[in-house]
Every structure is written in structure tokens, then in C-alpha cells.
PDB file of C-alpha atoms in Angstrom:
ATOM      1  CA  MET A 141     -42.883 -88.724-103.041  1.00 62.00           C
ATOM      2  CA  LYS A 142     -44.536 -87.601 -99.770  1.00 60.00           C
ATOM      3  CA  LYS A 143     -47.885 -88.924-100.991  1.00 62.00           C
ATOM      4  CA  ILE A 144     -46.367 -92.341-101.748  1.00 63.00           C
ATOM      5  CA  ILE A 145     -44.747 -92.557 -98.315  1.00 59.00           C
ATOM      6  CA  ALA A 146     -47.969 -91.438 -96.617  1.00 51.00           C
ATOM      7  CA  SER A 147     -49.933 -94.032 -98.614  1.00 56.00           C
ATOM      8  CA  LEU A 148     -47.491 -96.785 -97.662  1.00 54.00           C
ATOM      9  CA  VAL A 149     -47.643 -95.837 -93.990  1.00 50.00           C
ATOM     10  CA  LEU A 150     -51.456 -95.901 -94.065  1.00 51.00           C
ATOM     11  CA  ALA A 151     -51.469 -99.265 -95.859  1.00 53.00           C
ATOM     12  CA  ILE A 152     -49.092-100.766 -93.288  1.00 53.00           C
ATOM     13  CA  MET A 153     -51.184 -99.380 -90.408  1.00 51.00           C
ATOM     14  CA  ALA A 154     -54.316-100.875 -91.963  1.00 48.00           C
ATOM     15  CA  LEU A 155     -52.668-104.302 -92.302  1.00 44.00           C
ATOM     16  CA  PHE A 156     -51.482-104.329 -88.683  1.00 46.00           C
ATOM     17  CA  SER A 157     -54.812-103.127 -87.319  1.00 44.00           C
ATOM     18  CA  PHE A 158     -56.588-106.212 -88.713  1.00 44.00           C
ATOM     19  CA  GLY A 159     -54.281-108.457 -86.728  1.00 42.00           C
ATOM     20  CA  CYS A 160     -55.039-106.567 -83.518  1.00 41.00           C
ATOM     21  CA  ALA A 161     -58.805-106.879 -83.747  1.00 39.00           C
ATOM     22  CA  LYS A 162     -60.038-109.195 -80.996  1.00 41.00           C
ATOM     23  CA  GLU A 163     -63.235-111.077 -81.627  1.00 44.00           C
ATOM     24  CA  MET A 164     -65.539-111.145 -78.619  1.00 48.00           C
ATOM     25  CA  PRO A 165     -66.642-114.633 -77.541  1.00 51.00           C
ATOM     26  CA  TYR A 166     -70.235-113.457 -77.052  1.00 53.00           C
ATOM     27  CA  ASN A 167     -72.740-110.962 -78.331  1.00 57.00           C
ATOM     28  CA  VAL A 168     -71.856-107.611 -76.843  1.00 63.00           C
ATOM     29  CA  LEU A 169     -75.201-106.255 -75.747  1.00 71.00           C
ATOM     30  CA  TYR A 170     -75.192-103.079 -73.724  1.00 80.00           C
ATOM     31  CA  ASP A 171     -71.383-103.062 -73.416  1.00 83.00           C
ATOM     32  CA  ALA A 172     -71.648-106.045 -71.026  1.00 85.00           C
ATOM     33  CA  LYS A 173     -68.988-106.502 -68.370  1.00 88.00           C
ATOM     34  CA  PHE A 174     -68.871-109.819 -66.466  1.00 87.00           C
ATOM     35  CA  VAL A 175     -67.469-110.164 -62.946  1.00 92.00           C
ATOM     36  CA  ASP A 176     -67.048-113.702 -61.677  1.00 89.00           C
ATOM     37  CA  LYS A 177     -66.824-114.263 -57.919  1.00 88.00           C
ATOM     38  CA  SER A 178     -68.157-110.771 -57.272  1.00 91.00           C
ATOM     39  CA  GLU A 179     -68.796-111.784 -53.655  1.00 90.00           C
ATOM     40  CA  LYS A 180     -65.144-110.798 -53.093  1.00 92.00           C
ATOM     41  CA  PHE A 181     -66.285-107.174 -53.443  1.00 94.00           C
ATOM     42  CA  MET A 182     -69.452-107.468 -51.320  1.00 92.00           C
ATOM     43  CA  THR A 183     -70.009-105.969 -47.904  1.00 93.00           C
ATOM     44  CA  GLU A 184     -69.733-108.248 -44.901  1.00 90.00           C
ATOM     45  CA  GLU A 185     -73.307-107.348 -43.935  1.00 92.00           C
ATOM     46  CA  PHE A 186     -74.666-108.524 -47.283  1.00 90.00           C
ATOM     47  CA  ILE A 187     -72.637-111.756 -47.191  1.00 85.00           C
ATOM     48  CA  ASN A 188     -74.101-112.422 -43.722  1.00 86.00           C
ATOM     49  CA  GLU A 189     -77.613-111.860 -45.129  1.00 83.00           C
ATOM     50  CA  LEU A 190     -76.974-114.682 -47.590  1.00 79.00           C
ATOM     51  CA  GLY A 191     -76.556-117.086 -44.688  1.00 79.00           C
ATOM     52  CA  ASP A 192     -74.837-120.468 -44.630  1.00 78.00           C
ATOM     53  CA  PRO A 193     -74.224-121.883 -48.122  1.00 71.00           C
ATOM     54  CA  CYS A 194     -75.513-125.273 -46.937  1.00 75.00           C
ATOM     55  CA  ASP A 195     -78.851-123.626 -46.085  1.00 75.00           C
ATOM     56  CA  PHE A 196     -79.098-121.551 -49.287  1.00 68.00           C
ATOM     57  CA  PRO A 197     -82.682-122.214 -50.357  1.00 65.00           C
ATOM     58  CA  GLU A 198     -82.310-121.632 -54.094  1.00 74.00           C
ATOM     59  CA  ASP A 199     -80.528-119.564 -56.687  1.00 81.00           C
ATOM     60  CA  ARG A 200     -81.247-115.856 -56.494  1.00 84.00           C
ATOM     61  CA  MET A 201     -80.962-112.881 -58.766  1.00 85.00           C
ATOM     62  CA  LEU A 202     -80.587-109.306 -57.680  1.00 88.00           C
ATOM     63  CA  ILE A 203     -81.110-106.329 -59.974  1.00 89.00           C
ATOM     64  CA  ILE A 204     -79.233-103.260 -58.773  1.00 92.00           C
ATOM     65  CA  ASP A 205     -80.299-100.024 -60.446  1.00 91.00           C
ATOM     66  CA  ASN A 206     -79.478 -97.382 -57.841  1.00 94.00           C
ATOM     67  CA  GLN A 207     -76.516 -96.202 -55.793  1.00 95.00           C
ATOM     68  CA  ASP A 208     -78.088 -96.909 -52.383  1.00 95.00           C
ATOM     69  CA  GLU A 209     -78.687-100.598 -53.161  1.00 95.00           C
ATOM     70  CA  PHE A 210     -75.242-100.844 -54.744  1.00 95.00           C
ATOM     71  CA  LYS A 211     -73.560 -99.485 -51.577  1.00 95.00           C
ATOM     72  CA  ARG A 212     -75.591-101.903 -49.437  1.00 94.00           C
ATOM     73  CA  VAL A 213     -74.298-104.859 -51.470  1.00 94.00           C
ATOM     74  CA  TYR A 214     -70.786-103.848 -52.612  1.00 95.00           C
ATOM     75  CA  LYS A 215     -67.920-102.193 -50.758  1.00 95.00           C
ATOM     76  CA  SER A 216     -65.956-101.918 -54.038  1.00 94.00           C
ATOM     77  CA  PHE A 217     -66.363-103.086 -57.620  1.00 94.00           C
ATOM     78  CA  PRO A 218     -63.945-103.546 -60.538  1.00 94.00           C
ATOM     79  CA  TYR A 219     -65.986-101.277 -62.828  1.00 94.00           C
ATOM     80  CA  GLU A 220     -67.258 -97.771 -62.263  1.00 93.00           C
ATOM     81  CA  MET A 221     -71.046 -97.658 -61.969  1.00 93.00           C
ATOM     82  CA  ASP A 222     -73.190 -94.771 -63.181  1.00 93.00           C
ATOM     83  CA  PHE A 223     -76.804 -95.624 -62.446  1.00 92.00           C
ATOM     84  CA  GLU A 224     -78.039 -92.946 -64.835  1.00 91.00           C
ATOM     85  CA  GLN A 225     -77.103 -95.429 -67.556  1.00 91.00           C
ATOM     86  CA  ASP A 226     -75.877 -98.661 -65.887  1.00 91.00           C
ATOM     87  CA  ILE A 227     -77.683-101.598 -64.322  1.00 90.00           C
ATOM     88  CA  LEU A 228     -76.204-104.611 -62.566  1.00 92.00           C
ATOM     89  CA  PHE A 229     -77.610-108.146 -62.645  1.00 89.00           C
ATOM     90  CA  VAL A 230     -76.187-110.382 -59.906  1.00 91.00           C
ATOM     91  CA  PHE A 231     -76.759-114.147 -60.053  1.00 88.00           C
ATOM     92  CA  MET A 232     -76.173-115.781 -56.663  1.00 86.00           C
ATOM     93  CA  PHE A 233     -75.861-119.523 -56.233  1.00 82.00           C
ATOM     94  CA  VAL A 234     -74.100-122.197 -54.183  1.00 81.00           C
ATOM     95  CA  ASP A 235     -71.129-123.649 -56.030  1.00 78.00           C
ATOM     96  CA  THR A 236     -69.393-126.951 -55.304  1.00 78.00           C
ATOM     97  CA  ASN A 237     -66.775-126.301 -58.001  1.00 75.00           C
ATOM     98  CA  TYR A 238     -65.562-122.948 -56.731  1.00 77.00           C
ATOM     99  CA  GLY A 239     -61.982-123.409 -57.931  1.00 75.00           C
ATOM    100  CA  PHE A 240     -63.026-123.240 -61.580  1.00 77.00           C
ATOM    101  CA  GLU A 241     -63.690-120.065 -63.560  1.00 81.00           C
ATOM    102  CA  CYS A 242     -66.980-118.810 -64.909  1.00 81.00           C
ATOM    103  CA  LYS A 243     -66.851-116.691 -68.078  1.00 85.00           C
ATOM    104  CA  LEU A 244     -69.531-114.831 -69.981  1.00 84.00           C
ATOM    105  CA  GLN A 245     -70.207-116.974 -73.039  1.00 83.00           C
ATOM    106  CA  ASP A 246     -73.182-115.389 -74.767  1.00 84.00           C
ATOM    107  CA  MET A 247     -75.981-112.935 -74.194  1.00 84.00           C
ATOM    108  CA  TYR A 248     -79.027-112.370 -76.346  1.00 83.00           C
ATOM    109  CA  GLU A 249     -82.612-111.198 -76.296  1.00 84.00           C
ATOM    110  CA  LYS A 250     -85.608-113.309 -77.227  1.00 84.00           C
ATOM    111  CA  GLY A 251     -88.773-111.218 -77.145  1.00 83.00           C
ATOM    112  CA  ASN A 252     -89.015-109.728 -73.626  1.00 84.00           C
ATOM    113  CA  GLU A 253     -86.451-112.164 -72.247  1.00 83.00           C
ATOM    114  CA  LEU A 254     -82.738-111.553 -71.677  1.00 83.00           C
ATOM    115  CA  ILE A 255     -80.669-114.741 -71.775  1.00 83.00           C
ATOM    116  CA  ILE A 256     -77.238-114.581 -70.142  1.00 84.00           C
ATOM    117  CA  GLU A 257     -75.086-117.657 -70.729  1.00 83.00           C
ATOM    118  CA  PHE A 258     -71.893-118.248 -68.859  1.00 82.00           C
ATOM    119  CA  PHE A 259     -69.429-121.094 -69.095  1.00 82.00           C
ATOM    120  CA  HIS A 260     -68.487-122.851 -65.850  1.00 77.00           C
ATOM    121  CA  ASP A 261     -65.240-124.647 -66.542  1.00 76.00           C
ATOM    122  CA  SER A 262     -66.002-127.188 -63.841  1.00 69.00           C
ATOM    123  CA  ASP A 263     -65.485-130.778 -64.892  1.00 61.00           C
ATOM    124  CA  LYS A 264     -62.049-130.842 -66.511  1.00 55.00           C
ATOM    125  CA  GLY A 265     -59.920-133.890 -66.041  1.00 48.00           C
ATOM    126  CA  GLY A 266     -62.525-136.025 -64.260  1.00 49.00           C
ATOM    127  CA  SER A 267     -60.646-135.959 -60.961  1.00 50.00           C
ATOM    128  CA  ALA A 268     -62.203-135.260 -57.607  1.00 53.00           C
ATOM    129  CA  SER A 269     -61.941-131.496 -57.747  1.00 60.00           C
ATOM    130  CA  GLY A 270     -65.072-130.292 -56.019  1.00 66.00           C
ATOM    131  CA  SER A 271     -65.214-127.851 -53.137  1.00 72.00           C
ATOM    132  CA  ALA A 272     -67.335-127.394 -50.069  1.00 76.00           C
ATOM    133  CA  PRO A 273     -70.588-125.529 -50.832  1.00 79.00           C
ATOM    134  CA  THR A 274     -69.608-121.888 -51.295  1.00 80.00           C
ATOM    135  CA  HIS A 275     -71.536-118.734 -52.157  1.00 81.00           C
ATOM    136  CA  ARG A 276     -70.730-117.608 -55.686  1.00 83.00           C
ATOM    137  CA  CYS A 277     -71.999-114.438 -57.280  1.00 87.00           C
ATOM    138  CA  SER A 278     -71.611-113.603 -60.943  1.00 88.00           C
ATOM    139  CA  ALA A 279     -72.404-110.011 -61.861  1.00 91.00           C
ATOM    140  CA  VAL A 280     -73.158-108.567 -65.287  1.00 89.00           C
ATOM    141  CA  LYS A 281     -72.952-104.806 -65.727  1.00 91.00           C
ATOM    142  CA  LEU A 282     -75.004-103.444 -68.623  1.00 87.00           C
ATOM    143  CA  THR A 283     -74.893 -99.911 -70.009  1.00 88.00           C
ATOM    144  CA  ASN A 284     -77.904 -98.211 -71.637  1.00 85.00           C
ATOM    145  CA  CYS A 285     -80.175-101.170 -70.920  1.00 80.00           C
ATOM    146  CA  LYS A 286     -83.770-100.114 -70.394  1.00 74.00           C
ATOM    147  CA  ASN A 287     -84.545-103.269 -68.349  1.00 72.00           C
ATOM    148  CA  THR A 288     -87.988-103.915 -69.813  1.00 76.00           C
ATOM    149  CA  TYR A 289     -87.520-107.665 -69.597  1.00 79.00           C
ATOM    150  CA  THR A 290     -90.310-109.783 -68.172  1.00 76.00           C
ATOM    151  CA  GLN A 291     -87.897-112.672 -67.708  1.00 78.00           C
ATOM    152  CA  ILE A 292     -84.156-113.061 -67.272  1.00 81.00           C
ATOM    153  CA  THR A 293     -82.564-116.462 -67.802  1.00 83.00           C
ATOM    154  CA  TYR A 294     -79.158-117.466 -66.512  1.00 76.00           C
ATOM    155  CA  ARG A 295     -77.775-120.509 -68.269  1.00 78.00           C
ATOM    156  CA  GLU A 296     -74.658-122.175 -66.901  1.00 76.00           C
ATOM    157  CA  ASN A 297     -72.903-124.288 -69.567  1.00 79.00           C
ATOM    158  CA  TYR A 298     -70.426-127.061 -68.718  1.00 76.00           C
ATOM    159  CA  PRO A 299     -67.507-128.552 -70.686  1.00 78.00           C
ATOM    160  CA  SER A 300     -69.392-131.857 -70.950  1.00 77.00           C
ATOM    161  CA  GLY A 301     -72.099-130.134 -73.006  1.00 79.00           C
ATOM    162  CA  GLY A 302     -74.584-130.178 -70.151  1.00 78.00           C
ATOM    163  CA  TYR A 303     -76.145-127.050 -68.683  1.00 74.00           C
ATOM    164  CA  TYR A 304     -78.191-125.698 -65.814  1.00 75.00           C
ATOM    165  CA  GLU A 305     -80.794-123.022 -66.496  1.00 75.00           C
ATOM    166  CA  LYS A 306     -82.662-120.780 -64.077  1.00 78.00           C
ATOM    167  CA  LYS A 307     -85.405-118.360 -65.109  1.00 79.00           C
ATOM    168  CA  PHE A 308     -86.286-115.302 -63.045  1.00 79.00           C
ATOM    169  CA  MET A 309     -89.501-113.353 -63.523  1.00 68.00           C
TER     170      MET A 309
END
């Protein structure tokens, strides 16, 4: 009788565990963690280095792989960083749709290239919903990434099906 009850309990647990499994919307490479609007966590000194958003020359990418650089850029961060195994890619750009979210959509490798795609939910509804040019920084924390890429591509996808792509060497 105990074996039957134990078997039933295990069967019920197995059934409920399938319903709790959450499918990730992207390929989970290197236990990726995405932080949109990471400029909220940046130091005032670093924000001042970025300058006026209207004068921002072009999109930038910063690779942070040590504690000193991390402390220069961030005063706090939503995830704990251990630079023995973690690396942080920060994509910095000027956004005129700052009120809309960016979400990590996909991430994959193609040869020596890492492609990071994020979805910028920017043109919903067709109304005038833009913002003044604003610094926006999207950070991707990767764990156990050897960073042997010769190129990193950020691809920003829009609801309309369009996209913007920037390659960094």
C-alpha cells in the first residue's frame, strides 16, 4: 500500500512539474542575463563621459571583464558579478523611444561571431510616442564565456518586422 501511495505521489508531482516548466524566449547561451536601461545603475562620472545624447557620435559597445572597469561604470547592478567567470557586454545608443521596453529575444553564435538580438517594443499603436534623445544602455551578463569572438553583433528588432543591426569588431 505504501508503494502505491508513493507511486501516485510521484506521478502527480511529475504531472505538475511539466506545467511549471517555462520555455525561454531565446537561446540560453552562457546563462545570459539581460538588463535593459542599465544606465540607471551607472556612476554619474560615467554618464557624464557619455556626453549629451544629441551629440552622441554613434552606437558604442563596452566589454567589461574586470572589477576595476565595472566599478568605474556601475555603482550597483541587479546581478552579482564574478569576473573569474562572468563578462558583461554593454550596448550604448541614443534612443528616441525610451518609454518602450527592450527584451532579449535571441542569442546565438555563428563562427567567431556572437549575435545578440533584442526586441525594442517601440512602434505600437502608431501614435506619436517618441521621446527626446536619451542615452540607453542594454547590458548582457554572460557566465563561462571565453570571449574569443572576433565580432559581436547587436540586432534591434521592431514590432513592424524591421530591424537595426550594428557590428562591433
